């Protein structure tokens, strides 16, 4: 039995359809981007008809009434075509059918989004064009610190209150930055690597084995240049494997780190990365610009390993990768984080944004993300009704997926937002070409 086929009835029929649409969308190579926002907890909000009124956001019925008929924009990274298809072909129809809300997915580079939010802030623009954003890490830190986001708002969300453990470190903190209700969790992701098992029957299980793997396959392994989030996460995984997860996780709580403090912790990892260079593609003199470039190199056979947040199951289902594709992680763990959703301070449709975010946190939509995208849920299983718990337990994994329990038991907390650019700069200065 395949993932998404364990139940009968209309719901699972739609899930099978979503998986099919995701596969088609992946091959069409759509291109989008998403990001984040802030603001004050209860203020005037304009409806889709353009009228403005005071909304008691603590009254969910009032929020639903205000949101009815609104068009809400969701900005953020859109490089995952299966995810784009899930949003457009599952989440958006649900919002329209249940709440008469039209969802528009907007692609924009994160830096452009932050620039737009900054420009609105400086110009005093009361109503912008961004409603809510897929955001996390250093981008959330920057947006919240500069007052670009509206909140706190999570206390207004019924599904957050009912099903999310707000005190969990992965909810209360985003790359070490306190979320303080300015973000609602979207999904958990974790770094995974994958190979064609026909060509690589035994992938490396430790960082020591990975080095030997690179040496045995000179020029056939590389990773995206850090600065690309996949590249940063991968070198973080390697560094953690060298220095130990407990030592690496000290970086997750640094609020005002200096370069010297970060270097003191990760130097053995930097030395390890330097030692890999002679065996890497182009001998570590240059690296692929981003994860998309590396994916193309992998598909063309130029390299024999790829990586990313999450598993490659959708690409296997689409036929973009062979059925023999197998994911793996290191025994020392891989870095993981939670993705979040935030609302722009000057969002024109705050009520609709709240309803949309609440829907993403529903057990049904979290289950669909797990089934269709392999996203680990942000919901606390102990808070779910038994039927929903069973639905998660009954999900059948695909051939290119690892069990959630295996991932979560090998999960390393990522470095704090202010630490990330220091790691990237140290890599640039002390690893590349060395």
GROMACS .gro file of C-alpha atoms in nm:
model
  434
    1UNK     CA    1   0.000   0.000   0.000
    2UNK     CA    2   0.137   0.339  -0.098
    3UNK     CA    3   0.144   0.655   0.107
    4UNK     CA    4  -0.185   0.841   0.088
    5UNK     CA    5  -0.387   0.528  -0.002
    6UNK     CA    6  -0.471   0.383   0.337
    7UNK     CA    7  -0.818   0.536   0.368
    8UNK     CA    8  -1.125   0.524   0.152
    9UNK     CA    9  -1.355   0.814   0.079
   10UNK     CA   10  -1.337   1.164  -0.056
   11UNK     CA   11  -1.055   1.287   0.167
   12UNK     CA   12  -0.806   1.027   0.057
   13UNK     CA   13  -0.920   1.055  -0.305
   14UNK     CA   14  -0.824   1.421  -0.290
   15UNK     CA   15  -0.489   1.328  -0.130
   16UNK     CA   16  -0.412   1.085  -0.409
   17UNK     CA   17  -0.500   1.361  -0.653
   18UNK     CA   18  -0.273   1.607  -0.469
   19UNK     CA   19   0.023   1.365  -0.488
   20UNK     CA   20  -0.041   1.325  -0.860
   21UNK     CA   21  -0.059   1.700  -0.910
   22UNK     CA   22   0.260   1.743  -0.705
   23UNK     CA   23   0.444   1.506  -0.934
   24UNK     CA   24   0.324   1.686  -1.245
   25UNK     CA   25   0.410   2.023  -1.094
   26UNK     CA   26   0.763   1.910  -1.016
   27UNK     CA   27   0.827   1.832  -1.378
   28UNK     CA   28   0.692   2.169  -1.489
   29UNK     CA   29   0.969   2.345  -1.294
   30UNK     CA   30   0.760   2.623  -1.145
   31UNK     CA   31   0.952   2.900  -0.975
   32UNK     CA   32   0.832   3.082  -0.665
   33UNK     CA   33   0.968   3.225  -0.336
   34UNK     CA   34   0.816   3.294   0.017
   35UNK     CA   35   0.895   3.505   0.336
   36UNK     CA   36   0.770   3.681   0.668
   37UNK     CA   37   0.603   3.979   0.867
   38UNK     CA   38   0.493   4.144   1.219
   39UNK     CA   39   0.277   4.410   1.389
   40UNK     CA   40   0.036   4.495   1.670
   41UNK     CA   41  -0.197   4.234   1.818
   42UNK     CA   42  -0.536   4.391   1.756
   43UNK     CA   43  -0.587   4.679   1.522
   44UNK     CA   44  -0.791   4.788   1.224
   45UNK     CA   45  -0.797   4.552   0.932
   46UNK     CA   46  -0.944   4.610   0.591
   47UNK     CA   47  -1.167   4.351   0.430
   48UNK     CA   48  -1.153   4.238   0.068
   49UNK     CA   49  -1.427   4.491  -0.006
   50UNK     CA   50  -1.196   4.762   0.118
   51UNK     CA   51  -1.387   4.857   0.434
   52UNK     CA   52  -1.200   4.902   0.760
   53UNK     CA   53  -1.330   4.797   1.100
   54UNK     CA   54  -1.206   4.707   1.443
   55UNK     CA   55  -1.180   4.332   1.488
   56UNK     CA   56  -1.164   4.153   1.819
   57UNK     CA   57  -0.907   3.893   1.717
   58UNK     CA   58  -0.970   3.700   2.039
   59UNK     CA   59  -1.323   3.630   1.908
   60UNK     CA   60  -1.268   3.357   1.648
   61UNK     CA   61  -1.620   3.391   1.508
   62UNK     CA   62  -1.549   3.759   1.448
   63UNK     CA   63  -1.224   3.667   1.273
   64UNK     CA   64  -1.404   3.419   1.048
   65UNK     CA   65  -1.669   3.676   0.963
   66UNK     CA   66  -1.409   3.942   0.878
   67UNK     CA   67  -1.206   3.698   0.670
   68UNK     CA   68  -1.499   3.585   0.457
   69UNK     CA   69  -1.452   3.697   0.096
   70UNK     CA   70  -1.094   3.818   0.146
   71UNK     CA   71  -0.801   3.740  -0.082
   72UNK     CA   72  -0.491   3.664   0.124
   73UNK     CA   73  -0.134   3.657  -0.009
   74UNK     CA   74   0.126   3.405   0.105
   75UNK     CA   75   0.485   3.505   0.028
   76UNK     CA   76   0.782   3.273   0.068
   77UNK     CA   77   1.036   3.038  -0.082
   78UNK     CA   78   0.883   2.837  -0.364
   79UNK     CA   79   1.170   2.624  -0.487
   80UNK     CA   80   0.988   2.301  -0.396
   81UNK     CA   81   0.745   2.228  -0.677
   82UNK     CA   82   0.559   1.952  -0.489
   83UNK     CA   83   0.506   2.196  -0.202
   84UNK     CA   84   0.380   2.466  -0.438
   85UNK     CA   85   0.134   2.218  -0.585
   86UNK     CA   86   0.014   2.110  -0.241
   87UNK     CA   87  -0.054   2.472  -0.144
   88UNK     CA   88  -0.231   2.557  -0.469
   89UNK     CA   89  -0.425   2.234  -0.515
   90UNK     CA   90  -0.508   2.130  -0.159
   91UNK     CA   91  -0.476   2.415   0.090
   92UNK     CA   92  -0.617   2.688  -0.136
   93UNK     CA   93  -0.933   2.494  -0.232
   94UNK     CA   94  -0.994   2.406   0.134
   95UNK     CA   95  -0.976   2.773   0.234
   96UNK     CA   96  -1.215   2.869  -0.046
   97UNK     CA   97  -1.464   2.592   0.028
   98UNK     CA   98  -1.467   2.624   0.407
   99UNK     CA   99  -1.416   2.998   0.460
  100UNK     CA  100  -1.466   3.172   0.122
  101UNK     CA  101  -1.101   3.288   0.135
  102UNK     CA  102  -0.895   3.310  -0.184
  103UNK     CA  103  -0.528   3.221  -0.132
  104UNK     CA  104  -0.265   3.365  -0.366
  105UNK     CA  105   0.084   3.213  -0.353
  106UNK     CA  106   0.343   3.478  -0.435
  107UNK     CA  107   0.702   3.401  -0.529
  108UNK     CA  108   0.972   3.646  -0.427
  109UNK     CA  109   1.331   3.619  -0.311
  110UNK     CA  110   1.356   3.656   0.066
  111UNK     CA  111   1.588   3.954   0.040
  112UNK     CA  112   1.337   4.128  -0.185
  113UNK     CA  113   1.061   4.058   0.064
  114UNK     CA  114   1.260   4.203   0.351
  115UNK     CA  115   1.344   4.502   0.133
  116UNK     CA  116   0.975   4.554   0.060
  117UNK     CA  117   0.884   4.529   0.427
  118UNK     CA  118   1.162   4.772   0.513
  119UNK     CA  119   1.048   5.017   0.247
  120UNK     CA  120   0.690   5.002   0.374
  121UNK     CA  121   0.811   5.062   0.729
  122UNK     CA  122   1.022   5.364   0.633
  123UNK     CA  123   0.745   5.509   0.419
  124UNK     CA  124   0.482   5.453   0.686
  125UNK     CA  125   0.269   5.248   0.446
  126UNK     CA  126  -0.044   5.157   0.643
  127UNK     CA  127  -0.145   4.873   0.413
  128UNK     CA  128   0.108   4.675   0.216
  129UNK     CA  129   0.063   4.388  -0.026
  130UNK     CA  130   0.212   4.107   0.187
  131UNK     CA  131  -0.025   3.927   0.423
  132UNK     CA  132   0.163   3.630   0.563
  133UNK     CA  133   0.501   3.479   0.500
  134UNK     CA  134   0.690   3.153   0.519
  135UNK     CA  135   0.993   3.260   0.719
  136UNK     CA  136   1.244   3.135   0.973
  137UNK     CA  137   1.596   3.166   1.104
  138UNK     CA  138   1.797   3.480   1.055
  139UNK     CA  139   1.525   3.629   0.831
  140UNK     CA  140   1.273   3.607   1.116
  141UNK     CA  141   1.529   3.754   1.355
  142UNK     CA  142   1.582   4.049   1.120
  143UNK     CA  143   1.211   4.103   1.049
  144UNK     CA  144   1.104   4.085   1.411
  145UNK     CA  145   1.394   4.299   1.533
  146UNK     CA  146   1.304   4.572   1.284
  147UNK     CA  147   0.931   4.571   1.360
  148UNK     CA  148   0.819   4.430   1.025
  149UNK     CA  149   0.591   4.168   1.183
  150UNK     CA  150   0.247   4.178   1.345
  151UNK     CA  151   0.183   4.012   1.674
  152UNK     CA  152   0.182   3.833   1.898
  153UNK     CA  153  -0.098   3.641   1.725
  154UNK     CA  154  -0.064   3.268   1.799
  155UNK     CA  155  -0.294   3.298   2.103
  156UNK     CA  156  -0.582   3.369   1.863
  157UNK     CA  157  -0.545   3.041   1.672
  158UNK     CA  158  -0.772   2.756   1.790
  159UNK     CA  159  -0.555   2.485   1.634
  160UNK     CA  160  -0.239   2.629   1.789
  161UNK     CA  161  -0.402   2.636   2.131
  162UNK     CA  162  -0.549   2.287   2.097
  163UNK     CA  163  -0.272   2.090   1.925
  164UNK     CA  164   0.066   2.265   1.955
  165UNK     CA  165   0.305   2.251   2.249
  166UNK     CA  166   0.386   2.621   2.274
  167UNK     CA  167   0.660   2.554   2.531
  168UNK     CA  168   0.849   2.316   2.301
  169UNK     CA  169   1.194   2.460   2.216
  170UNK     CA  170   1.124   2.412   1.844
  171UNK     CA  171   0.810   2.627   1.877
  172UNK     CA  172   0.928   2.879   2.136
  173UNK     CA  173   1.256   2.946   1.952
  174UNK     CA  174   1.347   2.990   1.587
  175UNK     CA  175   1.723   2.940   1.532
  176UNK     CA  176   1.769   3.056   1.892
  177UNK     CA  177   1.545   3.363   1.860
  178UNK     CA  178   1.237   3.369   2.089
  179UNK     CA  179   0.926   3.357   1.870
  180UNK     CA  180   0.707   3.524   2.136
  181UNK     CA  181   0.390   3.454   1.942
  182UNK     CA  182   0.508   3.635   1.627
  183UNK     CA  183   0.534   3.306   1.438
  184UNK     CA  184   0.321   2.992   1.412
  185UNK     CA  185   0.498   2.667   1.318
  186UNK     CA  186   0.442   2.530   0.968
  187UNK     CA  187   0.631   2.201   0.953
  188UNK     CA  188   0.949   2.035   1.076
  189UNK     CA  189   1.227   1.964   0.832
  190UNK     CA  190   1.556   1.780   0.863
  191UNK     CA  191   1.865   1.743   0.648
  192UNK     CA  192   1.876   1.418   0.451
  193UNK     CA  193   2.118   1.294   0.187
  194UNK     CA  194   2.045   1.050  -0.092
  195UNK     CA  195   2.216   0.834  -0.352
  196UNK     CA  196   2.122   0.588  -0.625
  197UNK     CA  197   2.158   0.262  -0.437
  198UNK     CA  198   2.233   0.075  -0.760
  199UNK     CA  199   2.555   0.277  -0.787
  200UNK     CA  200   2.617   0.333  -0.415
  201UNK     CA  201   2.486   0.029  -0.225
  202UNK     CA  202   2.635   0.138   0.110
  203UNK     CA  203   2.621   0.516   0.171
  204UNK     CA  204   2.844   0.665   0.443
  205UNK     CA  205   2.705   0.637   0.795
  206UNK     CA  206   2.948   0.871   0.976
  207UNK     CA  207   3.149   1.182   0.893
  208UNK     CA  208   3.462   0.966   0.889
  209UNK     CA  209   3.301   0.735   0.634
  210UNK     CA  210   3.186   1.038   0.436
  211UNK     CA  211   3.544   1.158   0.402
  212UNK     CA  212   3.649   0.812   0.284
  213UNK     CA  213   3.353   0.813   0.045
  214UNK     CA  214   3.471   1.142  -0.109
  215UNK     CA  215   3.827   1.010  -0.140
  216UNK     CA  216   3.702   0.694  -0.310
  217UNK     CA  217   3.498   0.901  -0.557
  218UNK     CA  218   3.721   1.201  -0.641
  219UNK     CA  219   3.540   1.487  -0.810
  220UNK     CA  220   3.199   1.318  -0.775
  221UNK     CA  221   3.082   1.476  -0.449
  222UNK     CA  222   3.016   1.837  -0.352
  223UNK     CA  223   2.762   2.056  -0.172
  224UNK     CA  224   2.595   2.393  -0.237
  225UNK     CA  225   2.788   2.701  -0.137
  226UNK     CA  226   2.687   2.803   0.217
  227UNK     CA  227   2.465   3.105   0.201
  228UNK     CA  228   2.231   2.874   0.018
  229UNK     CA  229   2.037   2.731   0.311
  230UNK     CA  230   2.096   2.371   0.201
  231UNK     CA  231   2.470   2.430   0.183
  232UNK     CA  232   2.475   2.593   0.525
  233UNK     CA  233   2.274   2.310   0.677
  234UNK     CA  234   2.500   2.047   0.523
  235UNK     CA  235   2.825   2.195   0.652
  236UNK     CA  236   2.654   2.243   0.990
  237UNK     CA  237   2.572   1.872   0.986
  238UNK     CA  238   2.934   1.783   0.909
  239UNK     CA  239   3.069   2.022   1.172
  240UNK     CA  240   2.828   1.879   1.430
  241UNK     CA  241   2.942   1.528   1.340
  242UNK     CA  242   3.302   1.628   1.403
  243UNK     CA  243   3.266   1.826   1.727
  244UNK     CA  244   2.960   1.643   1.865
  245UNK     CA  245   2.595   1.744   1.876
  246UNK     CA  246   2.612   1.866   2.235
  247UNK     CA  247   2.899   2.102   2.152
  248UNK     CA  248   2.736   2.219   1.829
  249UNK     CA  249   2.406   2.293   2.001
  250UNK     CA  250   2.581   2.555   2.216
  251UNK     CA  251   2.561   2.763   1.900
  252UNK     CA  252   2.180   2.749   1.910
  253UNK     CA  253   2.161   2.967   2.220
  254UNK     CA  254   2.411   3.240   2.128
  255UNK     CA  255   2.238   3.578   2.114
  256UNK     CA  256   2.534   3.810   2.040
  257UNK     CA  257   2.813   3.583   1.915
  258UNK     CA  258   3.152   3.703   1.804
  259UNK     CA  259   3.353   3.545   1.526
  260UNK     CA  260   3.616   3.437   1.777
  261UNK     CA  261   3.358   3.263   1.999
  262UNK     CA  262   3.207   3.073   1.706
  263UNK     CA  263   3.548   2.978   1.562
  264UNK     CA  264   3.659   2.843   1.900
  265UNK     CA  265   3.370   2.596   1.894
  266UNK     CA  266   3.374   2.490   1.529
  267UNK     CA  267   3.745   2.500   1.437
  268UNK     CA  268   3.782   2.118   1.429
  269UNK     CA  269   3.488   2.113   1.190
  270UNK     CA  270   3.646   2.378   0.968
  271UNK     CA  271   3.965   2.174   0.953
  272UNK     CA  272   3.760   1.869   0.853
  273UNK     CA  273   3.590   2.068   0.574
  274UNK     CA  274   3.929   2.182   0.447
  275UNK     CA  275   4.045   1.821   0.443
  276UNK     CA  276   3.755   1.728   0.214
  277UNK     CA  277   3.841   1.984  -0.055
  278UNK     CA  278   4.101   1.784  -0.254
  279UNK     CA  279   3.848   1.505  -0.310
  280UNK     CA  280   3.548   1.722  -0.396
  281UNK     CA  281   3.416   1.840  -0.732
  282UNK     CA  282   3.654   2.101  -0.873
  283UNK     CA  283   3.883   2.015  -0.580
  284UNK     CA  284   3.687   2.246  -0.352
  285UNK     CA  285   3.803   2.555  -0.539
  286UNK     CA  286   3.443   2.642  -0.622
  287UNK     CA  287   3.104   2.504  -0.522
  288UNK     CA  288   2.760   2.493  -0.685
  289UNK     CA  289   2.583   2.824  -0.632
  290UNK     CA  290   2.269   2.670  -0.484
  291UNK     CA  291   2.073   2.351  -0.425
  292UNK     CA  292   1.899   2.379  -0.762
  293UNK     CA  293   2.234   2.373  -0.941
  294UNK     CA  294   2.346   2.072  -0.739
  295UNK     CA  295   2.019   1.892  -0.817
  296UNK     CA  296   2.085   1.938  -1.188
  297UNK     CA  297   2.442   1.807  -1.150
  298UNK     CA  298   2.310   1.503  -0.964
  299UNK     CA  299   2.040   1.435  -1.224
  300UNK     CA  300   2.304   1.460  -1.500
  301UNK     CA  301   2.536   1.216  -1.320
  302UNK     CA  302   2.806   1.477  -1.265
  303UNK     CA  303   2.794   1.400  -0.892
  304UNK     CA  304   2.673   1.088  -0.712
  305UNK     CA  305   2.509   1.236  -0.401
  306UNK     CA  306   2.248   1.503  -0.336
  307UNK     CA  307   2.090   1.647  -0.022
  308UNK     CA  308   1.812   1.865   0.104
  309UNK     CA  309   1.562   1.936   0.378
  310UNK     CA  310   1.326   1.642   0.364
  311UNK     CA  311   1.321   1.332   0.148
  312UNK     CA  312   1.328   1.290  -0.232
  313UNK     CA  313   1.010   1.077  -0.247
  314UNK     CA  314   0.811   1.322  -0.463
  315UNK     CA  315   1.093   1.328  -0.720
  316UNK     CA  316   1.099   0.949  -0.724
  317UNK     CA  317   0.721   0.936  -0.768
  318UNK     CA  318   0.750   1.183  -1.056
  319UNK     CA  319   1.016   0.977  -1.228
  320UNK     CA  320   1.272   1.257  -1.196
  321UNK     CA  321   1.483   1.021  -0.982
  322UNK     CA  322   1.510   0.641  -1.014
  323UNK     CA  323   1.318   0.409  -0.783
  324UNK     CA  324   1.654   0.293  -0.648
  325UNK     CA  325   1.708   0.634  -0.482
  326UNK     CA  326   1.769   0.588  -0.110
  327UNK     CA  327   1.796   0.857   0.161
  328UNK     CA  328   2.038   0.834   0.451
  329UNK     CA  329   2.156   1.030   0.752
  330UNK     CA  330   2.469   1.014   0.967
  331UNK     CA  331   2.465   0.827   1.297
  332UNK     CA  332   2.585   1.152   1.457
  333UNK     CA  333   2.268   1.322   1.334
  334UNK     CA  334   2.165   1.590   1.088
  335UNK     CA  335   2.046   1.943   1.157
  336UNK     CA  336   1.678   2.017   1.159
  337UNK     CA  337   1.451   2.309   1.223
  338UNK     CA  338   1.090   2.419   1.222
  339UNK     CA  339   0.951   2.634   0.944
  340UNK     CA  340   0.721   2.915   1.053
  341UNK     CA  341   0.453   3.149   0.927
  342UNK     CA  342   0.439   3.516   1.024
  343UNK     CA  343   0.206   3.805   0.944
  344UNK     CA  344   0.327   4.138   0.807
  345UNK     CA  345   0.284   4.438   1.035
  346UNK     CA  346   0.091   4.619   0.762
  347UNK     CA  347  -0.088   4.315   0.622
  348UNK     CA  348  -0.415   4.429   0.463
  349UNK     CA  349  -0.598   4.103   0.542
  350UNK     CA  350  -0.492   4.001   0.890
  351UNK     CA  351  -0.816   3.812   0.960
  352UNK     CA  352  -0.777   3.596   0.649
  353UNK     CA  353  -0.410   3.541   0.730
  354UNK     CA  354  -0.506   3.412   1.076
  355UNK     CA  355  -0.762   3.174   0.926
  356UNK     CA  356  -0.518   3.047   0.664
  357UNK     CA  357  -0.243   2.988   0.921
  358UNK     CA  358  -0.491   2.814   1.151
  359UNK     CA  359  -0.592   2.585   0.864
  360UNK     CA  360  -0.230   2.490   0.796
  361UNK     CA  361  -0.214   2.384   1.163
  362UNK     CA  362  -0.522   2.163   1.136
  363UNK     CA  363  -0.464   1.789   1.183
  364UNK     CA  364  -0.592   1.726   0.830
  365UNK     CA  365  -0.348   1.965   0.663
  366UNK     CA  366  -0.057   1.854   0.881
  367UNK     CA  367  -0.136   1.494   0.786
  368UNK     CA  368  -0.147   1.585   0.417
  369UNK     CA  369   0.192   1.755   0.443
  370UNK     CA  370   0.331   1.439   0.603
  371UNK     CA  371   0.172   1.214   0.340
  372UNK     CA  372   0.242   1.425   0.033
  373UNK     CA  373   0.561   1.611   0.124
  374UNK     CA  374   0.717   1.401   0.399
  375UNK     CA  375   0.708   1.701   0.635
  376UNK     CA  376   0.732   1.609   1.002
  377UNK     CA  377   0.431   1.748   1.185
  378UNK     CA  378   0.454   2.037   1.432
  379UNK     CA  379   0.154   1.907   1.625
  380UNK     CA  380   0.191   1.741   1.965
  381UNK     CA  381   0.069   1.385   1.909
  382UNK     CA  382  -0.043   1.360   2.271
  383UNK     CA  383  -0.286   1.648   2.214
  384UNK     CA  384  -0.454   1.490   1.911
  385UNK     CA  385  -0.770   1.278   1.922
  386UNK     CA  386  -0.699   0.905   1.892
  387UNK     CA  387  -0.835   0.890   1.537
  388UNK     CA  388  -0.590   1.157   1.422
  389UNK     CA  389  -0.300   0.991   1.602
  390UNK     CA  390  -0.385   0.666   1.425
  391UNK     CA  391  -0.403   0.843   1.088
  392UNK     CA  392  -0.042   0.959   1.133
  393UNK     CA  393   0.067   0.615   1.251
  394UNK     CA  394  -0.098   0.450   0.952
  395UNK     CA  395   0.086   0.654   0.688
  396UNK     CA  396   0.280   0.415   0.466
  397UNK     CA  397   0.628   0.540   0.385
  398UNK     CA  398   0.756   0.547   0.031
  399UNK     CA  399   1.074   0.373  -0.082
  400UNK     CA  400   1.273   0.697  -0.054
  401UNK     CA  401   1.163   0.794   0.296
  402UNK     CA  402   1.306   0.740   0.643
  403UNK     CA  403   1.081   0.678   0.946
  404UNK     CA  404   0.999   0.990   1.147
  405UNK     CA  405   1.125   0.822   1.465
  406UNK     CA  406   1.466   0.760   1.306
  407UNK     CA  407   1.495   1.121   1.196
  408UNK     CA  408   1.381   1.270   1.525
  409UNK     CA  409   1.618   1.049   1.724
  410UNK     CA  410   1.908   1.182   1.514
  411UNK     CA  411   1.805   1.547   1.511
  412UNK     CA  412   2.054   1.826   1.586
  413UNK     CA  413   1.931   2.177   1.664
  414UNK     CA  414   2.055   2.434   1.414
  415UNK     CA  415   2.272   2.729   1.514
  416UNK     CA  416   2.105   3.052   1.621
  417UNK     CA  417   2.019   3.312   1.359
  418UNK     CA  418   2.307   3.549   1.449
  419UNK     CA  419   2.553   3.256   1.435
  420UNK     CA  420   2.460   3.143   1.083
  421UNK     CA  421   2.623   3.431   0.891
  422UNK     CA  422   2.940   3.390   1.101
  423UNK     CA  423   2.964   3.022   1.008
  424UNK     CA  424   2.907   3.111   0.642
  425UNK     CA  425   3.176   3.379   0.650
  426UNK     CA  426   3.424   3.151   0.826
  427UNK     CA  427   3.361   2.890   0.556
  428UNK     CA  428   3.418   3.153   0.285
  429UNK     CA  429   3.736   3.284   0.446
  430UNK     CA  430   3.888   2.965   0.581
  431UNK     CA  431   3.755   2.666   0.383
  432UNK     CA  432   3.673   2.731   0.019
  433UNK     CA  433   3.979   2.690  -0.199
  434UNK     CA  434   4.196   2.600   0.102
   0.00000   0.00000   0.00000
